[in-house]
Coordinates of C-alpha atoms and ligand atoms in Angstrom, one line a residue:
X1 CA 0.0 0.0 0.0
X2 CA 1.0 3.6 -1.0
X3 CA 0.7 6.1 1.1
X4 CA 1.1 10.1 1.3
X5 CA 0.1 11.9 4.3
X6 CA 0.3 15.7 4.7
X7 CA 1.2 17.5 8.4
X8 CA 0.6 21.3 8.8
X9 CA -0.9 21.4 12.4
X10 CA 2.0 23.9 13.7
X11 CA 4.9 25.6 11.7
X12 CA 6.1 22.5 9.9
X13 CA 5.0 22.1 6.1
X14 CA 5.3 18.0 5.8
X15 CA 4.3 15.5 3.3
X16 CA 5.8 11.9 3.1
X17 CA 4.9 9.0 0.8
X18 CA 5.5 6.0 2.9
X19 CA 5.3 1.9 0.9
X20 CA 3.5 -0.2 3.9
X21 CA 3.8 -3.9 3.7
X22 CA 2.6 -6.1 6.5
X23 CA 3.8 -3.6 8.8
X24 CA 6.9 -2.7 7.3
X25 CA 7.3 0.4 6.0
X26 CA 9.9 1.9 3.2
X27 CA 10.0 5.5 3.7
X28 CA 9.8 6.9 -0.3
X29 CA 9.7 10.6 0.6
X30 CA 9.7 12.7 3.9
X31 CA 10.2 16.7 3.2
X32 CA 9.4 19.0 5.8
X33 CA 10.0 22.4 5.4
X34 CA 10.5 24.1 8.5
X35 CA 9.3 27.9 9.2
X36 CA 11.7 28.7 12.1
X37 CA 13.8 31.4 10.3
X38 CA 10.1 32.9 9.9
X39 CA 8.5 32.7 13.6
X40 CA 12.1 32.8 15.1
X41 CA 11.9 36.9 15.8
X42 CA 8.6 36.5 17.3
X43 CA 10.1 34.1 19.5
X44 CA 7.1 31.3 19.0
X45 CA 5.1 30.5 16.3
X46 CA 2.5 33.1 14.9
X47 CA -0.4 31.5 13.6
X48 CA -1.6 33.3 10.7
X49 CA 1.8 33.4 9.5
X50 CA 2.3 29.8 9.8
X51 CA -1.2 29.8 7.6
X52 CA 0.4 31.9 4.9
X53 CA 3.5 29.8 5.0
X54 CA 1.7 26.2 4.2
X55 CA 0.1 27.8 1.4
X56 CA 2.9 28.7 -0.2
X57 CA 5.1 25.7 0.7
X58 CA 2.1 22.7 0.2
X59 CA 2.4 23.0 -3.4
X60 CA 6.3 23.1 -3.8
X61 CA 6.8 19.9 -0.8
X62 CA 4.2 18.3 -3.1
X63 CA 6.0 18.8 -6.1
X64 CA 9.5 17.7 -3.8
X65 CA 7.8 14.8 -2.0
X66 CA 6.8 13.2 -5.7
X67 CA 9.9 13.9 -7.6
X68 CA 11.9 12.2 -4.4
X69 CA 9.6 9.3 -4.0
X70 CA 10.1 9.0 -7.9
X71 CA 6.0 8.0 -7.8
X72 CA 3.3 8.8 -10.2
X73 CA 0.3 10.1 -8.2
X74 CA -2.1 6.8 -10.0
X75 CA 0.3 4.9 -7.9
X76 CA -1.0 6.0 -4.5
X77 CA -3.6 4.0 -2.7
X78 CA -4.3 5.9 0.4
X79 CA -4.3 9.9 1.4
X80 CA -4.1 10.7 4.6
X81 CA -4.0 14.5 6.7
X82 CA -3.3 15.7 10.2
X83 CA -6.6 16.8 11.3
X84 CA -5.9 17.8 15.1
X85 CA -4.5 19.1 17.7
X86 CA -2.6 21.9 16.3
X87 CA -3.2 25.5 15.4
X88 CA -6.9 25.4 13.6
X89 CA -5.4 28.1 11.0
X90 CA -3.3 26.0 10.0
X91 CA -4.3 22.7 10.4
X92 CA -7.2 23.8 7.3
X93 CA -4.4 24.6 5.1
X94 CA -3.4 21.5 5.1
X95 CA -6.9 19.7 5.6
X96 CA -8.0 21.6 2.6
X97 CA -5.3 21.4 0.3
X98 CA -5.8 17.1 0.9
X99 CA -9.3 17.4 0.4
X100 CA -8.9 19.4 -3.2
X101 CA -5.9 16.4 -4.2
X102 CA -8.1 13.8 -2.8
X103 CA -11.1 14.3 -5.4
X104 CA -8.4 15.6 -7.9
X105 CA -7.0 12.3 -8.0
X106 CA -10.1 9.9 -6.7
X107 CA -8.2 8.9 -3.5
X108 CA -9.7 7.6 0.2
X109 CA -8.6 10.3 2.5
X110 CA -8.0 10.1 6.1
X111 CA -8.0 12.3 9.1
X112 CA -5.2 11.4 11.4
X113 CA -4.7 12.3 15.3
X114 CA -1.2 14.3 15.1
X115 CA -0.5 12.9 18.6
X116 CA -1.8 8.8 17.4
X117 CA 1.4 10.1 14.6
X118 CA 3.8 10.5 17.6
X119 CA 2.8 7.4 18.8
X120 CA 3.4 5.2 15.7
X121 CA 6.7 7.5 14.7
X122 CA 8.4 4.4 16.6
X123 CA 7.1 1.7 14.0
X124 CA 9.3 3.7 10.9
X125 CA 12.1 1.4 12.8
X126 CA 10.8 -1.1 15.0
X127 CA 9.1 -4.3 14.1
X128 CA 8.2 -5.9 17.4
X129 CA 5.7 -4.5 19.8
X130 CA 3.9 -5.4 23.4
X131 CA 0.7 -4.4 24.7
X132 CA -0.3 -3.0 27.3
X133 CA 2.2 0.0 26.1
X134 CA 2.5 3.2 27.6
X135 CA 3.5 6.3 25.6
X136 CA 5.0 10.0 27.1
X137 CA 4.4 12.4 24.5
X138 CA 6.3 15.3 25.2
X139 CA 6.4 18.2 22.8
X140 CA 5.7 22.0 22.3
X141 CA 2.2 22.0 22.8
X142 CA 1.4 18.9 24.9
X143 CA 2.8 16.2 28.0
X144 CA 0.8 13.1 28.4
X145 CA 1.1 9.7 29.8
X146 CA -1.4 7.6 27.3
X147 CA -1.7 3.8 28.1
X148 CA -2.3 1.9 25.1
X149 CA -4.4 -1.3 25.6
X150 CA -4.4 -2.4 22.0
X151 CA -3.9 -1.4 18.7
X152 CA -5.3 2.4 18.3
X153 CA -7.4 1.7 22.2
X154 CA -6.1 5.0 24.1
X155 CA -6.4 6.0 27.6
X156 CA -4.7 9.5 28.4
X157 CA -4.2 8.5 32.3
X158 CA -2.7 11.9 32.9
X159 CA -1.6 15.3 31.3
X160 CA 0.6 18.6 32.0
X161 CA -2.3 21.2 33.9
X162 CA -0.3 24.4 32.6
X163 CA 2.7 24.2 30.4
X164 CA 4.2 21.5 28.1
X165 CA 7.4 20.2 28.5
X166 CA 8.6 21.4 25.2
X167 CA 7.1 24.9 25.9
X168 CA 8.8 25.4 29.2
X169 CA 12.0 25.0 27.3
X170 CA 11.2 27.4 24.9
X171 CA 9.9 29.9 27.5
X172 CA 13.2 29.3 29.7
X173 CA 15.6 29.7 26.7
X174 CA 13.9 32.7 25.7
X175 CA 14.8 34.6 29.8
X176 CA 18.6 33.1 29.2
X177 CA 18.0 34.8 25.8
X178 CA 18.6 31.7 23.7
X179 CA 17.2 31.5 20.2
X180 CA 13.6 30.1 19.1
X181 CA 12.9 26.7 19.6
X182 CA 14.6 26.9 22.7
X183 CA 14.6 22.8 23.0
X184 CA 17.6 22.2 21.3
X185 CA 19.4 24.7 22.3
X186 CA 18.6 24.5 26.1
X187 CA 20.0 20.9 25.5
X188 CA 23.4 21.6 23.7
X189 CA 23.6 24.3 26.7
X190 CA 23.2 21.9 29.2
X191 CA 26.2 19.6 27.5
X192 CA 28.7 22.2 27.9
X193 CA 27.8 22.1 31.7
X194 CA 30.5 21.3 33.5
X195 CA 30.2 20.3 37.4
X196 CA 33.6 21.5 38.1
X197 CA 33.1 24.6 36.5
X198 CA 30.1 25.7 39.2
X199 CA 31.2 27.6 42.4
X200 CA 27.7 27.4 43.7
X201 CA 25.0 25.2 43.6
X202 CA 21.4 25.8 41.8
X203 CA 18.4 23.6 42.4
X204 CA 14.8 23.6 40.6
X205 CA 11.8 22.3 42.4
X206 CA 10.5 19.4 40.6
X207 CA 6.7 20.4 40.5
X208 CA 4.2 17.4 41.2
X209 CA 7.1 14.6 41.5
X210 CA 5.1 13.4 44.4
X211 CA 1.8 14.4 43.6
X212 CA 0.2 10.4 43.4
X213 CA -1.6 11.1 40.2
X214 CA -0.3 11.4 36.5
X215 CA -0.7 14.8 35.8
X216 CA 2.2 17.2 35.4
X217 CA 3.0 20.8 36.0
X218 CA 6.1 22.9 34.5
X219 CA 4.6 26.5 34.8
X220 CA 6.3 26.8 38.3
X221 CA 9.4 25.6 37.3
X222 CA 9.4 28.0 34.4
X223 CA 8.6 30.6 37.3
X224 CA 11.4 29.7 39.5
X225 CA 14.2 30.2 37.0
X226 CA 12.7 33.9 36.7
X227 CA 13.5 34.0 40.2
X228 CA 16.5 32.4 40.1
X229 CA 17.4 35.0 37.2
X230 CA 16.1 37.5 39.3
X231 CA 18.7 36.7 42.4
X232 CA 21.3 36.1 39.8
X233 CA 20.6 39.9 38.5
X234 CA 20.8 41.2 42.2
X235 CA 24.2 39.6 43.3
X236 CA 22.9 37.5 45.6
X237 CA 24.9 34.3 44.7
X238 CA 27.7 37.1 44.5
X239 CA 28.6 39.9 42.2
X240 CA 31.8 37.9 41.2
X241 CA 30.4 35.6 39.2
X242 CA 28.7 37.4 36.4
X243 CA 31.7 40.1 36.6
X244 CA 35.0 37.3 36.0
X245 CA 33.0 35.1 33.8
X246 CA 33.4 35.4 29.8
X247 CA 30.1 36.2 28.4
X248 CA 28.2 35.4 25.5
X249 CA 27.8 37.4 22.6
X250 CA 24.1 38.9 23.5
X251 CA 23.5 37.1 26.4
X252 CA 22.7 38.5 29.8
X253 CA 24.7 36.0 31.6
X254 CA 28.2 34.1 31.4
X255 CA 27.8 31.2 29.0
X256 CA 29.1 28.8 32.1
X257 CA 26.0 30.1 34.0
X258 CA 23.4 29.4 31.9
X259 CA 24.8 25.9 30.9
X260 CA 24.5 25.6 34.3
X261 CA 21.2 26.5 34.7
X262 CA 19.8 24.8 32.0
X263 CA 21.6 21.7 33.0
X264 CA 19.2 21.6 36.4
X265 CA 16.2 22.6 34.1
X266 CA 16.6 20.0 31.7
X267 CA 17.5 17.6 35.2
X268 CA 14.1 19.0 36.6
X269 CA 12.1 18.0 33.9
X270 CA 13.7 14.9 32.6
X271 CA 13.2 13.7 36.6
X272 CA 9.6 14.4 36.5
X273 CA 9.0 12.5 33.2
X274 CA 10.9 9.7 34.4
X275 CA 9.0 9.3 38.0
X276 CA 5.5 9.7 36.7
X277 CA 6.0 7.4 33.4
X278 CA 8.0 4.4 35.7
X279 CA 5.3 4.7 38.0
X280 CA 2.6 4.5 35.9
X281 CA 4.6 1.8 33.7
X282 CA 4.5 -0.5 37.2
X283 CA 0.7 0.1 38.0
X284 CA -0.3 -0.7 34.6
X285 CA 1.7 -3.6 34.2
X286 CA 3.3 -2.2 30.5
X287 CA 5.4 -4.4 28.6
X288 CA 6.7 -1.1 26.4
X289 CA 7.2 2.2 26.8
X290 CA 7.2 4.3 23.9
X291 CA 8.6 7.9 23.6
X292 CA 7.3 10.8 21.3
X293 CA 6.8 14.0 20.4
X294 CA 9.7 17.2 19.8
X295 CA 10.9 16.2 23.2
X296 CA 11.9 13.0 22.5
X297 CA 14.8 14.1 20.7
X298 CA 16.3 15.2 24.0
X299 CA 19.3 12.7 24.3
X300 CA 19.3 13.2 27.8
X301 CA 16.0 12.4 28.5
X302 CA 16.2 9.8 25.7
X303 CA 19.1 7.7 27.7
X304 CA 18.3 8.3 30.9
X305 CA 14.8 6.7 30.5
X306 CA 16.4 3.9 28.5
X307 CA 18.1 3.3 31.9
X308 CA 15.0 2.4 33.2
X309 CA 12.6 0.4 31.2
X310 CA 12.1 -1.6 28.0
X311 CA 12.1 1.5 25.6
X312 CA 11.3 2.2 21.9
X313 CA 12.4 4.9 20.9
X314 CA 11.7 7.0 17.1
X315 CA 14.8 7.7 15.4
X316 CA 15.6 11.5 16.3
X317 CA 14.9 12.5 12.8
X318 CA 11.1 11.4 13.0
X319 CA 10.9 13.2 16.9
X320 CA 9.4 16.5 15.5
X321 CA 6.7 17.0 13.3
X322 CA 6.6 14.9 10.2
X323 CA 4.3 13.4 7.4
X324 CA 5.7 9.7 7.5
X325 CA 4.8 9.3 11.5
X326 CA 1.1 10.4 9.9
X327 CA 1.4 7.9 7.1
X328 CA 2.0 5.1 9.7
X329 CA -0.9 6.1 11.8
X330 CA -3.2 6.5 8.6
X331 CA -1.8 2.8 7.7
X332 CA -3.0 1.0 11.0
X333 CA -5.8 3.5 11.0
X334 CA -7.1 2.2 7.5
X335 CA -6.4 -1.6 8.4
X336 CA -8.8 -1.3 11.4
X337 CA -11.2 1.2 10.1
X338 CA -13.3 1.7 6.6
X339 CA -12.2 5.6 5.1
X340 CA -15.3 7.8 5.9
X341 CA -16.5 10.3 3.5
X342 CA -13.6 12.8 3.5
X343 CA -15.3 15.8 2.3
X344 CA -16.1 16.0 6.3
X345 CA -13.5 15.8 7.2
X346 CA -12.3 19.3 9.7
X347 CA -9.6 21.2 11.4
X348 CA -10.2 20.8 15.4
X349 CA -7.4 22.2 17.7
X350 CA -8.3 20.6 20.6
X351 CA -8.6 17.1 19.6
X352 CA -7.6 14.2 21.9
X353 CA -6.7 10.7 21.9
Ligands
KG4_401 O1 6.4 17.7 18.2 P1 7.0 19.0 17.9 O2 7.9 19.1 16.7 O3 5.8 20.1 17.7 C1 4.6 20.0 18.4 O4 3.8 19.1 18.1 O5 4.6 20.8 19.4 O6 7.7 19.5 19.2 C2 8.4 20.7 19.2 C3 8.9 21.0 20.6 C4 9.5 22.4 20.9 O7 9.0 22.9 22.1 C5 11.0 22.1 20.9 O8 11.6 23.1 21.7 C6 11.1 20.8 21.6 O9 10.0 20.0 20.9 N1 12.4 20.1 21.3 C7 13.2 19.8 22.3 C8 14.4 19.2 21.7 N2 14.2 19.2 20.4 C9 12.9 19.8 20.2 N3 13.1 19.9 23.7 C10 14.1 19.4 24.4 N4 15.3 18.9 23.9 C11 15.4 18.8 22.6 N5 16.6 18.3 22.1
ZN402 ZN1 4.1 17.4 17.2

């Protein structure tokens, strides 16, 4: 079965064509053509010019995703579309454009779950698979423990009640006055971090490690490294340290500082992911857990959970938004389910699993 999906639910323009076989999938095409540069200054994404982007950049990925897939579009069997959660704005460009290629070229269409494509961006590369499973999805705009009982049977058995993991390190990287998405680099920060190099110690709370249910909460932690920024600001931890230390092009504070600092962030979250997803990996009696979303491409978080349970992990290419984790959801989707009529198919934000 052939198979091209199109993603536009945030500031990623994505289509893949993706050969499924009895589960095993051949990856023909997978362009995504990022709008970073674009939201960058605004330091997050801006919806309506994500809009304007995907309709510029739909018809040229198209024209990309065929030419590299070396695929004439009679060949395809199956269309498929992220129809939720994302920005609405955007998620229509993309809902619309399938719909107009779907009765151009007399294909099914289907309306995938972005955050079912998370989940399944593990099966591009793994072939064996346990249930009960239990997915953390971690990214920019959502944290959620989901247990799966069986193929496409979700249960969200708890979520973040504020910020998502992947936002509170792009809020905290944009006080430390690191550039948009603040994930990565937060993380490359924290590499440089070097335990020798600190002459004082900084510790995070670790909101709701304790709290017995699965929910999560990083707005406080966000709101204590204002603080901490704040006491840094005012000399409390000395005036020496921001005066001797070399500093950063642009930055407010000395480069070993902030490494420092997001070193303990990154620790702070990744210790509160871990907790709640072992924990709930126990009570539910999992014989997987599978990592997804932007987050996941964290290497930290991405070794010290290895540490700790059976693991399957998507390859870090397929960690942020993409077409082919869509095509693999709209393949298991379509093996379980008849297409419905696709003309309604629509754009909803808040969708869940
Ligand atoms: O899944 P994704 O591409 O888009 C959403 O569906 O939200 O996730 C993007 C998020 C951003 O918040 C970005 O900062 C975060 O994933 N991210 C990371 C890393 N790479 C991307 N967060 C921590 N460490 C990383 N290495
Ligand atoms: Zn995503």
């Amino acid at each position: 079965m052939i198979i091209l999906a199109i993603e536009t639910s945030c500031d990623e323009t994505a289509i893949a064509v993706l050969k499924a076989n009895k589960k095993k999938f051949e990856i023909l095409s997978n362009i995504v053509a990022s709008q970073i540069k674009i939201h960058a200054p605004w330091g997050g994404v801006v919806p309506n010019l994500a809009k304007r982007e995907h309709i510029k950049n739909l018809p040229i990925v198209l024209k990309k995703s065929l030419a590299q897939a070396k695929i004439n579009p009679k060949k395809i069997d199956l269309m498929a579309v992220t129809v939720g959660p994302g920005l609405e704005p955007s998620l229509w460009t993309g809902i619309n454009f399938a719909k107009e290629l779907a009765k151009k070229w007399h294909k099914p269409l289907i309306g995938i779950n972005h955050l079912e494509g998370h989940i399944f961006s593990v099966f591009l590369k793994e072939k064996s698979f346990k249930f009960p499973a239990m997915a953390l999805l971690v990214s920019g705009g959502h944290t959620e423990l989901v247990l799966i009982k069986d193929w496409l049977k979700y249960k969200v058995i708890g979520q973040t009640r504020d910020d998502a993991a992947g936002e509170a390190f792009d809020k905290v990287a944009k006080m430390l006055g690191l550039p948009y998405p603040g994930g990565p680099e937060v993380a490359k920060m924290a590499e440089r971090f070097k335990f020798q190099d600190s002459s004082f110690k900084i510790s995070l709370p670790r909101p709701m490690i304790n709290s017995k249910d699965y929910d999560f909460s990083f707005s406080g932690l966000k709101t204590a490294v204002l603080y901490l920024l704040k006491d840094l600001r005012a000399g409390k931890f000395g005036s020496r340290i921001i005066s001797l230390d070399v500093r950063d092009k642009g930055n407010q504070f000395p480069s070993p500082l902030i490494a420092q600092i997001c070193a303990e962030f990154q620790q702070a979250v990744i210790d509160v992911l871990i907790s709640k997803t072992i924990r709930a990996a126990k009570e539910y009696k999992v014989k997987t857990v599978i990592l997804g979303g932007g987050v996941a491409a964290n290497k930290e978080l991405r070794k010290q959970l290895g540490n700790k349970t059976n693991l399957l992990l998507p390859e870090i290419k397929f960690t942020t938004d993409n077409a082919a984790m869509i095509a693999v959801a709209a393949y298991f989707r379509a093996l379980k389910e008849k297409v419905k009529n696709s003309k309604k198919l629509e754009a909803n934000g808040n969708l869940t699993l």
